PDB file of C-alpha atoms in Angstrom:
ATOM      1  CA  UNK A 756     -56.741  24.660 -87.034  1.00 88.00           C
ATOM      2  CA  UNK A 757     -52.807  25.076 -87.492  1.00 93.00           C
ATOM      3  CA  UNK A 758     -51.459  27.919 -90.127  1.00 94.00           C
ATOM      4  CA  UNK A 759     -50.196  25.462 -91.735  1.00 94.00           C
ATOM      5  CA  UNK A 760     -54.154  23.581 -92.295  1.00 93.00           C
ATOM      6  CA  UNK A 761     -55.226  27.453 -92.858  1.00 96.00           C
ATOM      7  CA  UNK A 762     -53.241  27.797 -96.012  1.00 96.00           C
ATOM      8  CA  UNK A 763     -53.796  23.929 -96.729  1.00 96.00           C
ATOM      9  CA  UNK A 764     -57.713  24.765 -96.830  1.00 96.00           C
ATOM     10  CA  UNK A 765     -57.115  28.656 -98.507  1.00 97.00           C
ATOM     11  CA  UNK A 766     -55.476  26.844-100.989  1.00 97.00           C
ATOM     12  CA  UNK A 767     -57.859  23.983-101.575  1.00 97.00           C
ATOM     13  CA  UNK A 768     -60.577  26.048-101.872  1.00 97.00           C
ATOM     14  CA  UNK A 769     -58.757  29.124-104.661  1.00 98.00           C
ATOM     15  CA  UNK A 770     -57.361  25.492-106.498  1.00 98.00           C
ATOM     16  CA  UNK A 771     -61.127  24.433-106.411  1.00 96.00           C
ATOM     17  CA  UNK A 772     -62.312  27.502-108.327  1.00 95.00           C
ATOM     18  CA  UNK A 773     -59.952  28.548-111.067  1.00 96.00           C
ATOM     19  CA  UNK A 774     -57.647  25.708-110.648  1.00 97.00           C
ATOM     20  CA  UNK A 775     -53.899  25.513-110.793  1.00 98.00           C
ATOM     21  CA  UNK A 776     -53.041  27.879-113.212  1.00 97.00           C
ATOM     22  CA  UNK A 777     -54.844  30.780-111.885  1.00 97.00           C
ATOM     23  CA  UNK A 778     -54.344  30.428-108.176  1.00 97.00           C
ATOM     24  CA  UNK A 779     -51.172  31.976-107.270  1.00 95.00           C
ATOM     25  CA  UNK A 780     -48.900  32.365-103.798  1.00 91.00           C
ATOM     26  CA  UNK A 781     -50.362  35.696-104.021  1.00 93.00           C
ATOM     27  CA  UNK A 782     -54.026  35.605-104.075  1.00 95.00           C
ATOM     28  CA  UNK A 783     -53.494  32.251-100.724  1.00 96.00           C
ATOM     29  CA  UNK A 784     -51.458  34.565 -99.182  1.00 94.00           C
ATOM     30  CA  UNK A 785     -53.899  37.944 -99.415  1.00 95.00           C
ATOM     31  CA  UNK A 786     -57.587  35.360 -98.606  1.00 95.00           C
ATOM     32  CA  UNK A 787     -54.790  34.318 -95.132  1.00 95.00           C
ATOM     33  CA  UNK A 788     -53.903  38.210 -94.889  1.00 95.00           C
ATOM     34  CA  UNK A 789     -50.894  36.523 -94.638  1.00 94.00           C
ATOM     35  CA  UNK A 790     -47.416  38.218 -96.831  1.00 91.00           C
ATOM     36  CA  UNK A 791     -46.269  35.867 -99.495  1.00 89.00           C
ATOM     37  CA  UNK A 792     -42.759  35.218 -97.771  1.00 90.00           C
ATOM     38  CA  UNK A 793     -44.583  34.237 -94.760  1.00 91.00           C
ATOM     39  CA  UNK A 794     -46.912  31.374 -97.047  1.00 91.00           C
ATOM     40  CA  UNK A 795     -43.845  30.388 -98.245  1.00 91.00           C
ATOM     41  CA  UNK A 796     -42.158  29.427 -94.568  1.00 92.00           C
ATOM     42  CA  UNK A 797     -44.860  27.221 -93.924  1.00 94.00           C
ATOM     43  CA  UNK A 798     -45.156  25.438 -97.933  1.00 95.00           C
ATOM     44  CA  UNK A 799     -42.196  26.707 -99.967  1.00 93.00           C
ATOM     45  CA  UNK A 800     -43.688  25.987-103.371  1.00 94.00           C
ATOM     46  CA  UNK A 801     -47.214  25.585-105.295  1.00 95.00           C
ATOM     47  CA  UNK A 802     -46.475  22.479-107.091  1.00 97.00           C
ATOM     48  CA  UNK A 803     -45.654  21.370-102.937  1.00 96.00           C
ATOM     49  CA  UNK A 804     -48.613  22.565-101.801  1.00 96.00           C
ATOM     50  CA  UNK A 805     -50.355  21.687-104.855  1.00 97.00           C
ATOM     51  CA  UNK A 806     -49.412  18.196-103.711  1.00 97.00           C
ATOM     52  CA  UNK A 807     -50.641  18.430-100.307  1.00 95.00           C
ATOM     53  CA  UNK A 808     -54.068  19.720-101.325  1.00 96.00           C
ATOM     54  CA  UNK A 809     -54.465  16.877-103.907  1.00 95.00           C
ATOM     55  CA  UNK A 810     -53.349  14.171-101.066  1.00 92.00           C
ATOM     56  CA  UNK A 811     -55.224  15.464 -98.358  1.00 90.00           C
ATOM     57  CA  UNK A 812     -58.405  13.425 -98.828  1.00 88.00           C
ATOM     58  CA  UNK A 813     -56.523  10.329 -99.117  1.00 82.00           C
ATOM     59  CA  UNK A 814     -54.470  10.862 -96.088  1.00 81.00           C
ATOM     60  CA  UNK A 815     -56.860  11.647 -94.010  1.00 73.00           C
ATOM     61  CA  UNK A 816     -59.636   8.496 -95.296  1.00 71.00           C
ATOM     62  CA  UNK A 817     -62.286  11.148 -96.504  1.00 71.00           C
ATOM     63  CA  UNK A 818     -62.248   9.007-100.586  1.00 73.00           C
ATOM     64  CA  UNK A 819     -62.611   5.906 -98.540  1.00 59.00           C
ATOM     65  CA  UNK A 820     -64.871   5.623 -95.625  1.00 58.00           C
ATOM     66  CA  UNK A 821     -67.662   3.829 -97.194  1.00 55.00           C
ATOM     67  CA  UNK A 822     -64.599   0.691 -96.994  1.00 53.00           C
ATOM     68  CA  UNK A 823     -64.456   1.204 -93.241  1.00 49.00           C
ATOM     69  CA  UNK A 824     -66.800  -1.508 -90.681  1.00 46.00           C
ATOM     70  CA  UNK A 825     -69.371   0.471 -88.545  1.00 46.00           C
ATOM     71  CA  UNK A 826     -68.899   0.177 -85.030  1.00 49.00           C
ATOM     72  CA  UNK A 827     -69.640  -3.030 -83.763  1.00 52.00           C
ATOM     73  CA  UNK A 828     -71.086  -4.733 -87.771  1.00 53.00           C
ATOM     74  CA  UNK A 829     -69.369  -5.666 -90.619  1.00 60.00           C
ATOM     75  CA  UNK A 830     -68.245  -3.560 -93.749  1.00 67.00           C
ATOM     76  CA  UNK A 831     -70.255  -3.277 -96.760  1.00 81.00           C
ATOM     77  CA  UNK A 832     -69.638  -5.673 -99.254  1.00 90.00           C
ATOM     78  CA  UNK A 833     -70.456  -6.423-103.200  1.00 94.00           C
ATOM     79  CA  UNK A 834     -73.005  -4.552-104.851  1.00 95.00           C
ATOM     80  CA  UNK A 835     -74.295  -2.359-101.179  1.00 93.00           C
ATOM     81  CA  UNK A 836     -70.166  -1.211-101.313  1.00 92.00           C
ATOM     82  CA  UNK A 837     -69.798   0.454-105.321  1.00 94.00           C
ATOM     83  CA  UNK A 838     -73.530   1.817-104.216  1.00 94.00           C
ATOM     84  CA  UNK A 839     -72.160   3.646-100.938  1.00 90.00           C
ATOM     85  CA  UNK A 840     -68.281   4.683-102.991  1.00 90.00           C
ATOM     86  CA  UNK A 841     -70.489   6.319-105.469  1.00 93.00           C
ATOM     87  CA  UNK A 842     -73.015   7.622-102.508  1.00 92.00           C
ATOM     88  CA  UNK A 843     -69.962   9.094-101.019  1.00 90.00           C
ATOM     89  CA  UNK A 844     -67.559  10.217-103.248  1.00 90.00           C
ATOM     90  CA  UNK A 845     -70.447  12.396-105.119  1.00 93.00           C
ATOM     91  CA  UNK A 846     -72.214  13.671-101.612  1.00 93.00           C
ATOM     92  CA  UNK A 847     -68.006  14.588-100.638  1.00 91.00           C
ATOM     93  CA  UNK A 848     -67.380  15.873-104.146  1.00 93.00           C
ATOM     94  CA  UNK A 849     -70.459  18.523-103.439  1.00 95.00           C
ATOM     95  CA  UNK A 850     -69.959  19.012 -99.878  1.00 94.00           C
ATOM     96  CA  UNK A 851     -66.230  19.059 -99.098  1.00 93.00           C
ATOM     97  CA  UNK A 852     -64.098  22.097-100.968  1.00 95.00           C
ATOM     98  CA  UNK A 853     -61.370  20.207 -99.819  1.00 93.00           C
ATOM     99  CA  UNK A 854     -62.447  17.017-102.476  1.00 92.00           C
ATOM    100  CA  UNK A 855     -63.257  19.262-105.191  1.00 94.00           C
ATOM    101  CA  UNK A 856     -59.806  21.031-104.937  1.00 96.00           C
ATOM    102  CA  UNK A 857     -58.462  17.132-105.268  1.00 94.00           C
ATOM    103  CA  UNK A 858     -60.594  16.326-108.083  1.00 92.00           C
ATOM    104  CA  UNK A 859     -59.236  19.035-110.166  1.00 94.00           C
ATOM    105  CA  UNK A 860     -55.723  18.769-109.585  1.00 96.00           C
ATOM    106  CA  UNK A 861     -55.592  15.248-109.966  1.00 93.00           C
ATOM    107  CA  UNK A 862     -57.288  16.022-113.614  1.00 92.00           C
ATOM    108  CA  UNK A 863     -54.609  18.826-114.478  1.00 96.00           C
ATOM    109  CA  UNK A 864     -51.997  17.118-113.652  1.00 94.00           C
ATOM    110  CA  UNK A 865     -50.395  17.355-116.523  1.00 96.00           C
ATOM    111  CA  UNK A 866     -49.566  20.580-115.911  1.00 97.00           C
ATOM    112  CA  UNK A 867     -48.180  20.663-112.205  1.00 97.00           C
ATOM    113  CA  UNK A 868     -44.314  19.524-111.781  1.00 97.00           C
ATOM    114  CA  UNK A 869     -45.417  17.555-108.518  1.00 96.00           C
ATOM    115  CA  UNK A 870     -46.078  13.926-107.343  1.00 94.00           C
ATOM    116  CA  UNK A 871     -50.218  13.528-107.900  1.00 94.00           C
ATOM    117  CA  UNK A 872     -52.471  11.265-107.475  1.00 90.00           C
ATOM    118  CA  UNK A 873     -53.966   9.400-110.398  1.00 88.00           C
ATOM    119  CA  UNK A 874     -57.448  10.204-111.798  1.00 85.00           C
ATOM    120  CA  UNK A 875     -59.745   7.772-110.718  1.00 86.00           C
ATOM    121  CA  UNK A 876     -57.200   5.259-110.329  1.00 83.00           C
ATOM    122  CA  UNK A 877     -58.283   4.839-106.366  1.00 81.00           C
ATOM    123  CA  UNK A 878     -62.031   3.460-107.227  1.00 85.00           C
ATOM    124  CA  UNK A 879     -61.459   1.421-109.909  1.00 92.00           C
ATOM    125  CA  UNK A 880     -59.438  -1.558-107.933  1.00 90.00           C
ATOM    126  CA  UNK A 881     -62.236  -1.209-105.046  1.00 90.00           C
ATOM    127  CA  UNK A 882     -64.875  -1.422-107.292  1.00 94.00           C
ATOM    128  CA  UNK A 883     -63.770  -4.239-109.289  1.00 95.00           C
ATOM    129  CA  UNK A 884     -62.806  -6.104-105.597  1.00 94.00           C
ATOM    130  CA  UNK A 885     -66.620  -5.402-104.582  1.00 95.00           C
ATOM    131  CA  UNK A 886     -67.941  -6.503-108.139  1.00 97.00           C
ATOM    132  CA  UNK A 887     -66.474  -9.846-107.755  1.00 97.00           C
ATOM    133  CA  UNK A 888     -67.624  -9.811-104.310  1.00 95.00           C
ATOM    134  CA  UNK A 889     -71.225  -9.538-105.911  1.00 97.00           C
ATOM    135  CA  UNK A 890     -70.549 -12.485-108.644  1.00 97.00           C
ATOM    136  CA  UNK A 891     -69.709 -14.599-105.416  1.00 97.00           C
ATOM    137  CA  UNK A 892     -73.135 -13.418-103.980  1.00 96.00           C
ATOM    138  CA  UNK A 893     -75.277 -14.072-107.011  1.00 96.00           C
ATOM    139  CA  UNK A 894     -75.850 -10.424-107.631  1.00 97.00           C
ATOM    140  CA  UNK A 895     -73.562  -9.270-110.573  1.00 97.00           C
ATOM    141  CA  UNK A 896     -73.425 -12.251-113.664  1.00 97.00           C
ATOM    142  CA  UNK A 897     -70.569 -14.449-113.305  1.00 96.00           C
ATOM    143  CA  UNK A 898     -69.815 -13.558-117.121  1.00 96.00           C
ATOM    144  CA  UNK A 899     -69.111 -10.071-116.335  1.00 97.00           C
ATOM    145  CA  UNK A 900     -65.203  -8.510-116.822  1.00 98.00           C
ATOM    146  CA  UNK A 901     -65.601  -6.828-113.260  1.00 97.00           C
ATOM    147  CA  UNK A 902     -62.278  -4.451-114.384  1.00 97.00           C
ATOM    148  CA  UNK A 903     -64.992  -3.595-117.417  1.00 98.00           C
ATOM    149  CA  UNK A 904     -67.446  -2.653-115.318  1.00 98.00           C
ATOM    150  CA  UNK A 905     -65.533  -0.665-113.013  1.00 97.00           C
ATOM    151  CA  UNK A 906     -63.774   1.769-115.622  1.00 97.00           C
ATOM    152  CA  UNK A 907     -67.561   2.111-116.750  1.00 97.00           C
ATOM    153  CA  UNK A 908     -69.094   2.725-113.101  1.00 97.00           C
ATOM    154  CA  UNK A 909     -66.598   5.296-112.320  1.00 95.00           C
ATOM    155  CA  UNK A 910     -66.612   6.690-115.730  1.00 96.00           C
ATOM    156  CA  UNK A 911     -70.311   7.558-115.540  1.00 96.00           C
ATOM    157  CA  UNK A 912     -69.228   8.927-112.192  1.00 95.00           C
ATOM    158  CA  UNK A 913     -66.928  11.080-114.005  1.00 93.00           C
ATOM    159  CA  UNK A 914     -69.194  12.273-116.667  1.00 95.00           C
ATOM    160  CA  UNK A 915     -72.144  13.260-114.417  1.00 95.00           C
ATOM    161  CA  UNK A 916     -69.681  15.216-112.392  1.00 94.00           C
ATOM    162  CA  UNK A 917     -68.653  16.974-115.606  1.00 93.00           C
ATOM    163  CA  UNK A 918     -72.039  17.654-116.994  1.00 95.00           C
ATOM    164  CA  UNK A 919     -73.350  18.296-113.454  1.00 93.00           C
ATOM    165  CA  UNK A 920     -70.665  21.441-113.289  1.00 91.00           C
ATOM    166  CA  UNK A 921     -71.041  22.829-116.904  1.00 93.00           C
ATOM    167  CA  UNK A 922     -74.699  22.757-116.651  1.00 95.00           C
ATOM    168  CA  UNK A 923     -73.986  24.028-113.175  1.00 94.00           C
ATOM    169  CA  UNK A 924     -76.072  21.244-111.478  1.00 94.00           C
ATOM    170  CA  UNK A 925     -73.393  20.115-109.618  1.00 92.00           C
ATOM    171  CA  UNK A 926     -75.765  19.391-106.135  1.00 94.00           C
ATOM    172  CA  UNK A 927     -77.782  17.280-109.219  1.00 95.00           C
ATOM    173  CA  UNK A 928     -75.387  15.095-110.242  1.00 94.00           C
ATOM    174  CA  UNK A 929     -74.209  12.974-106.970  1.00 95.00           C
ATOM    175  CA  UNK A 930     -77.571  11.237-107.460  1.00 96.00           C
ATOM    176  CA  UNK A 931     -77.529  11.396-110.993  1.00 96.00           C
ATOM    177  CA  UNK A 932     -74.241   9.130-110.840  1.00 96.00           C
ATOM    178  CA  UNK A 933     -76.051   6.538-108.580  1.00 96.00           C
ATOM    179  CA  UNK A 934     -79.258   6.042-110.243  1.00 97.00           C
ATOM    180  CA  UNK A 935     -76.130   5.470-113.360  1.00 97.00           C
ATOM    181  CA  UNK A 936     -74.466   2.987-110.599  1.00 97.00           C
ATOM    182  CA  UNK A 937     -77.486   1.619-110.270  1.00 98.00           C
ATOM    183  CA  UNK A 938     -78.730   1.353-113.747  1.00 98.00           C
ATOM    184  CA  UNK A 939     -75.352  -0.823-114.918  1.00 97.00           C
ATOM    185  CA  UNK A 940     -75.413  -2.840-112.345  1.00 98.00           C
ATOM    186  CA  UNK A 941     -79.134  -4.056-112.828  1.00 97.00           C
ATOM    187  CA  UNK A 942     -77.964  -4.528-116.662  1.00 97.00           C
ATOM    188  CA  UNK A 943     -75.741  -6.975-115.471  1.00 97.00           C
ATOM    189  CA  UNK A 944     -77.525  -8.791-113.013  1.00 96.00           C
ATOM    190  CA  UNK A 945     -77.872 -12.738-113.852  1.00 94.00           C
ATOM    191  CA  UNK A 946     -80.461 -14.099-116.177  1.00 83.00           C
ATOM    192  CA  UNK A 947     -82.420 -16.238-115.113  1.00 66.00           C
TER     193      UNK A 947
END
Protein backbone atom coordinates (compact mmCIF):
# COMPACT_ATOMS: atom_id res chain seq x y z
CA UNK A 1 0.00 0.00 0.00
CA UNK A 2 1.37 3.42 -0.95
CA UNK A 3 1.63 6.22 1.60
CA UNK A 4 -1.24 8.04 -0.16
CA UNK A 5 -3.42 4.92 0.13
CA UNK A 6 -2.48 4.61 3.83
CA UNK A 7 -3.57 8.23 4.37
CA UNK A 8 -6.89 7.66 2.60
CA UNK A 9 -7.47 4.49 4.66
CA UNK A 10 -6.69 6.25 7.96
CA UNK A 11 -8.92 9.18 6.99
CA UNK A 12 -11.72 6.77 6.03
CA UNK A 13 -11.53 5.14 9.47
CA UNK A 14 -11.84 8.51 11.20
CA UNK A 15 -14.50 9.92 8.87
CA UNK A 16 -16.57 6.74 9.33
CA UNK A 17 -16.35 6.82 13.12
CA UNK A 18 -16.52 10.52 14.00
CA UNK A 19 -17.53 12.36 10.82
CA UNK A 20 -16.05 15.20 8.83
CA UNK A 21 -16.09 17.97 11.44
CA UNK A 22 -14.46 15.90 14.18
CA UNK A 23 -11.75 14.51 11.89
CA UNK A 24 -8.66 16.68 11.81
CA UNK A 25 -5.45 16.49 9.85
CA UNK A 26 -3.66 16.26 13.18
CA UNK A 27 -5.68 13.17 14.16
CA UNK A 28 -5.00 11.51 10.81
CA UNK A 29 -1.30 12.33 11.04
CA UNK A 30 -1.17 10.99 14.60
CA UNK A 31 -2.89 7.77 13.50
CA UNK A 32 -0.16 7.32 10.87
CA UNK A 33 2.68 8.53 13.12
CA UNK A 34 3.38 11.34 10.66
CA UNK A 35 3.79 15.09 10.96
CA UNK A 36 0.76 17.07 9.81
CA UNK A 37 2.83 18.93 7.18
CA UNK A 38 4.00 15.62 5.70
CA UNK A 39 0.40 14.54 5.39
CA UNK A 40 -0.45 17.73 3.48
CA UNK A 41 2.34 16.92 1.02
CA UNK A 42 0.28 13.93 -0.18
CA UNK A 43 -3.21 15.44 0.03
CA UNK A 44 -3.23 19.23 0.49
CA UNK A 45 -6.53 19.82 2.27
CA UNK A 46 -9.23 18.16 4.36
CA UNK A 47 -11.92 18.81 1.70
CA UNK A 48 -9.68 17.18 -0.94
CA UNK A 49 -9.16 14.22 1.40
CA UNK A 50 -12.94 13.93 1.94
CA UNK A 51 -13.37 13.99 -1.85
CA UNK A 52 -10.86 11.14 -2.26
CA UNK A 53 -12.46 9.04 0.48
CA UNK A 54 -16.06 9.61 -0.67
CA UNK A 55 -15.34 8.70 -4.30
CA UNK A 56 -13.04 5.72 -3.58
CA UNK A 57 -15.76 3.01 -3.51
CA UNK A 58 -17.15 4.32 -6.80
CA UNK A 59 -13.74 4.50 -8.49
CA UNK A 60 -12.70 1.00 -7.47
CA UNK A 61 -16.08 -0.44 -8.45
CA UNK A 62 -16.98 -1.61 -4.94
CA UNK A 63 -20.48 -0.13 -5.09
CA UNK A 64 -21.03 -1.42 -8.64
CA UNK A 65 -19.86 -5.03 -8.22
CA UNK A 66 -23.29 -6.74 -8.44
CA UNK A 67 -23.79 -5.45 -11.97
CA UNK A 68 -20.68 -7.23 -13.24
CA UNK A 69 -21.31 -10.48 -15.08
CA UNK A 70 -19.65 -13.53 -13.52
CA UNK A 71 -16.91 -15.21 -15.57
CA UNK A 72 -18.56 -17.13 -18.38
CA UNK A 73 -22.09 -16.14 -17.31
CA UNK A 74 -24.73 -13.53 -17.81
CA UNK A 75 -25.20 -10.58 -15.47
CA UNK A 76 -28.00 -10.86 -12.92
CA UNK A 77 -31.15 -9.04 -14.00
CA UNK A 78 -34.60 -8.08 -12.78
CA UNK A 79 -35.61 -8.69 -9.17
CA UNK A 80 -32.57 -10.91 -8.59
CA UNK A 81 -30.33 -7.97 -9.55
CA UNK A 82 -32.20 -5.59 -7.21
CA UNK A 83 -31.78 -8.04 -4.33
CA UNK A 84 -28.13 -8.53 -5.28
CA UNK A 85 -27.48 -4.78 -5.08
CA UNK A 86 -29.17 -4.50 -1.66
CA UNK A 87 -27.31 -7.57 -0.37
CA UNK A 88 -23.97 -6.37 -1.74
CA UNK A 89 -24.12 -2.77 -0.51
CA UNK A 90 -25.41 -3.88 2.91
CA UNK A 91 -22.57 -6.38 3.32
CA UNK A 92 -20.08 -3.81 2.03
CA UNK A 93 -21.27 -1.25 4.58
CA UNK A 94 -20.72 -3.71 7.42
CA UNK A 95 -17.35 -5.03 6.20
CA UNK A 96 -15.65 -2.05 4.51
CA UNK A 97 -14.71 1.10 6.39
CA UNK A 98 -14.23 2.98 3.11
CA UNK A 99 -17.87 2.29 2.18
CA UNK A 100 -19.05 3.47 5.62
CA UNK A 101 -16.91 6.60 5.34
CA UNK A 102 -18.16 7.32 1.83
CA UNK A 103 -21.80 7.04 2.91
CA UNK A 104 -21.24 9.23 5.96
CA UNK A 105 -19.42 11.89 3.95
CA UNK A 106 -22.18 11.89 1.31
CA UNK A 107 -24.71 12.51 4.08
CA UNK A 108 -22.55 15.35 5.47
CA UNK A 109 -21.91 16.90 2.05
CA UNK A 110 -23.63 20.18 2.99
CA UNK A 111 -20.74 21.03 5.34
CA UNK A 112 -17.91 19.79 3.09
CA UNK A 113 -16.55 22.23 0.49
CA UNK A 114 -15.77 19.54 -2.08
CA UNK A 115 -17.36 17.70 -4.99
CA UNK A 116 -18.89 14.60 -3.41
CA UNK A 117 -21.29 11.99 -4.77
CA UNK A 118 -24.96 12.76 -4.18
CA UNK A 119 -26.26 10.27 -1.61
CA UNK A 120 -28.35 7.41 -2.98
CA UNK A 121 -28.43 8.69 -6.58
CA UNK A 122 -25.92 6.09 -7.82
CA UNK A 123 -28.37 3.30 -6.87
CA UNK A 124 -31.66 4.77 -8.07
CA UNK A 125 -31.04 4.46 -11.81
CA UNK A 126 -29.64 0.90 -11.77
CA UNK A 127 -32.42 -0.31 -9.49
CA UNK A 128 -35.07 1.33 -11.69
CA UNK A 129 -33.45 -0.31 -14.73
CA UNK A 130 -33.58 -3.72 -13.06
CA UNK A 131 -37.22 -3.12 -12.11
CA UNK A 132 -37.97 -2.46 -15.80
CA UNK A 133 -36.34 -5.82 -16.57
CA UNK A 134 -38.51 -7.40 -13.86
CA UNK A 135 -41.60 -6.00 -15.57
CA UNK A 136 -40.39 -7.45 -18.90
CA UNK A 137 -39.79 -10.80 -17.13
CA UNK A 138 -43.31 -10.75 -15.63
CA UNK A 139 -42.00 -10.54 -12.04
CA UNK A 140 -43.29 -7.01 -11.32
CA UNK A 141 -46.70 -5.58 -12.24
CA UNK A 142 -46.51 -3.52 -15.43
CA UNK A 143 -48.47 -0.68 -13.77
CA UNK A 144 -45.69 -0.05 -11.24
CA UNK A 145 -43.96 3.33 -11.32
CA UNK A 146 -40.39 1.95 -11.35
CA UNK A 147 -38.80 5.25 -10.36
CA UNK A 148 -41.06 5.48 -7.31
CA UNK A 149 -40.45 1.86 -6.33
CA UNK A 150 -36.68 2.31 -6.76
CA UNK A 151 -36.90 5.36 -4.49
CA UNK A 152 -38.79 3.36 -1.85
CA UNK A 153 -36.29 0.49 -2.02
CA UNK A 154 -33.35 2.87 -1.55
CA UNK A 155 -35.25 4.69 1.23
CA UNK A 156 -35.95 1.46 3.09
CA UNK A 157 -32.26 0.52 2.81
CA UNK A 158 -31.20 3.92 4.19
CA UNK A 159 -33.75 3.70 6.99
CA UNK A 160 -32.66 0.18 7.96
CA UNK A 161 -29.04 1.38 8.06
CA UNK A 162 -29.92 4.35 10.24
CA UNK A 163 -32.00 2.26 12.65
CA UNK A 164 -29.18 -0.32 12.81
CA UNK A 165 -26.69 2.42 13.69
CA UNK A 166 -28.93 4.05 16.28
CA UNK A 167 -29.65 0.73 17.99
CA UNK A 168 -26.00 -0.37 17.71
CA UNK A 169 -27.11 -3.31 15.55
CA UNK A 170 -25.28 -2.50 12.31
CA UNK A 171 -24.54 -6.18 11.65
CA UNK A 172 -28.29 -6.91 11.53
CA UNK A 173 -29.22 -4.15 9.09
CA UNK A 174 -28.24 -5.84 5.79
CA UNK A 175 -30.60 -8.76 6.43
CA UNK A 176 -33.40 -6.40 7.51
CA UNK A 177 -32.89 -4.24 4.40
CA UNK A 178 -32.93 -7.33 2.20
CA UNK A 179 -36.15 -8.65 3.78
CA UNK A 180 -37.83 -5.26 3.39
CA UNK A 181 -36.81 -5.15 -0.28
CA UNK A 182 -38.18 -8.66 -0.78
CA UNK A 183 -41.47 -7.53 0.80
CA UNK A 184 -41.66 -4.48 -1.48
CA UNK A 185 -41.01 -6.62 -4.56
CA UNK A 186 -43.54 -9.23 -3.45
CA UNK A 187 -46.18 -6.53 -2.98
CA UNK A 188 -45.68 -5.46 -6.60
CA UNK A 189 -45.94 -8.85 -8.29
CA UNK A 190 -48.55 -9.16 -11.01
CA UNK A 191 -52.01 -10.12 -9.69
CA UNK A 192 -53.97 -13.00 -11.15
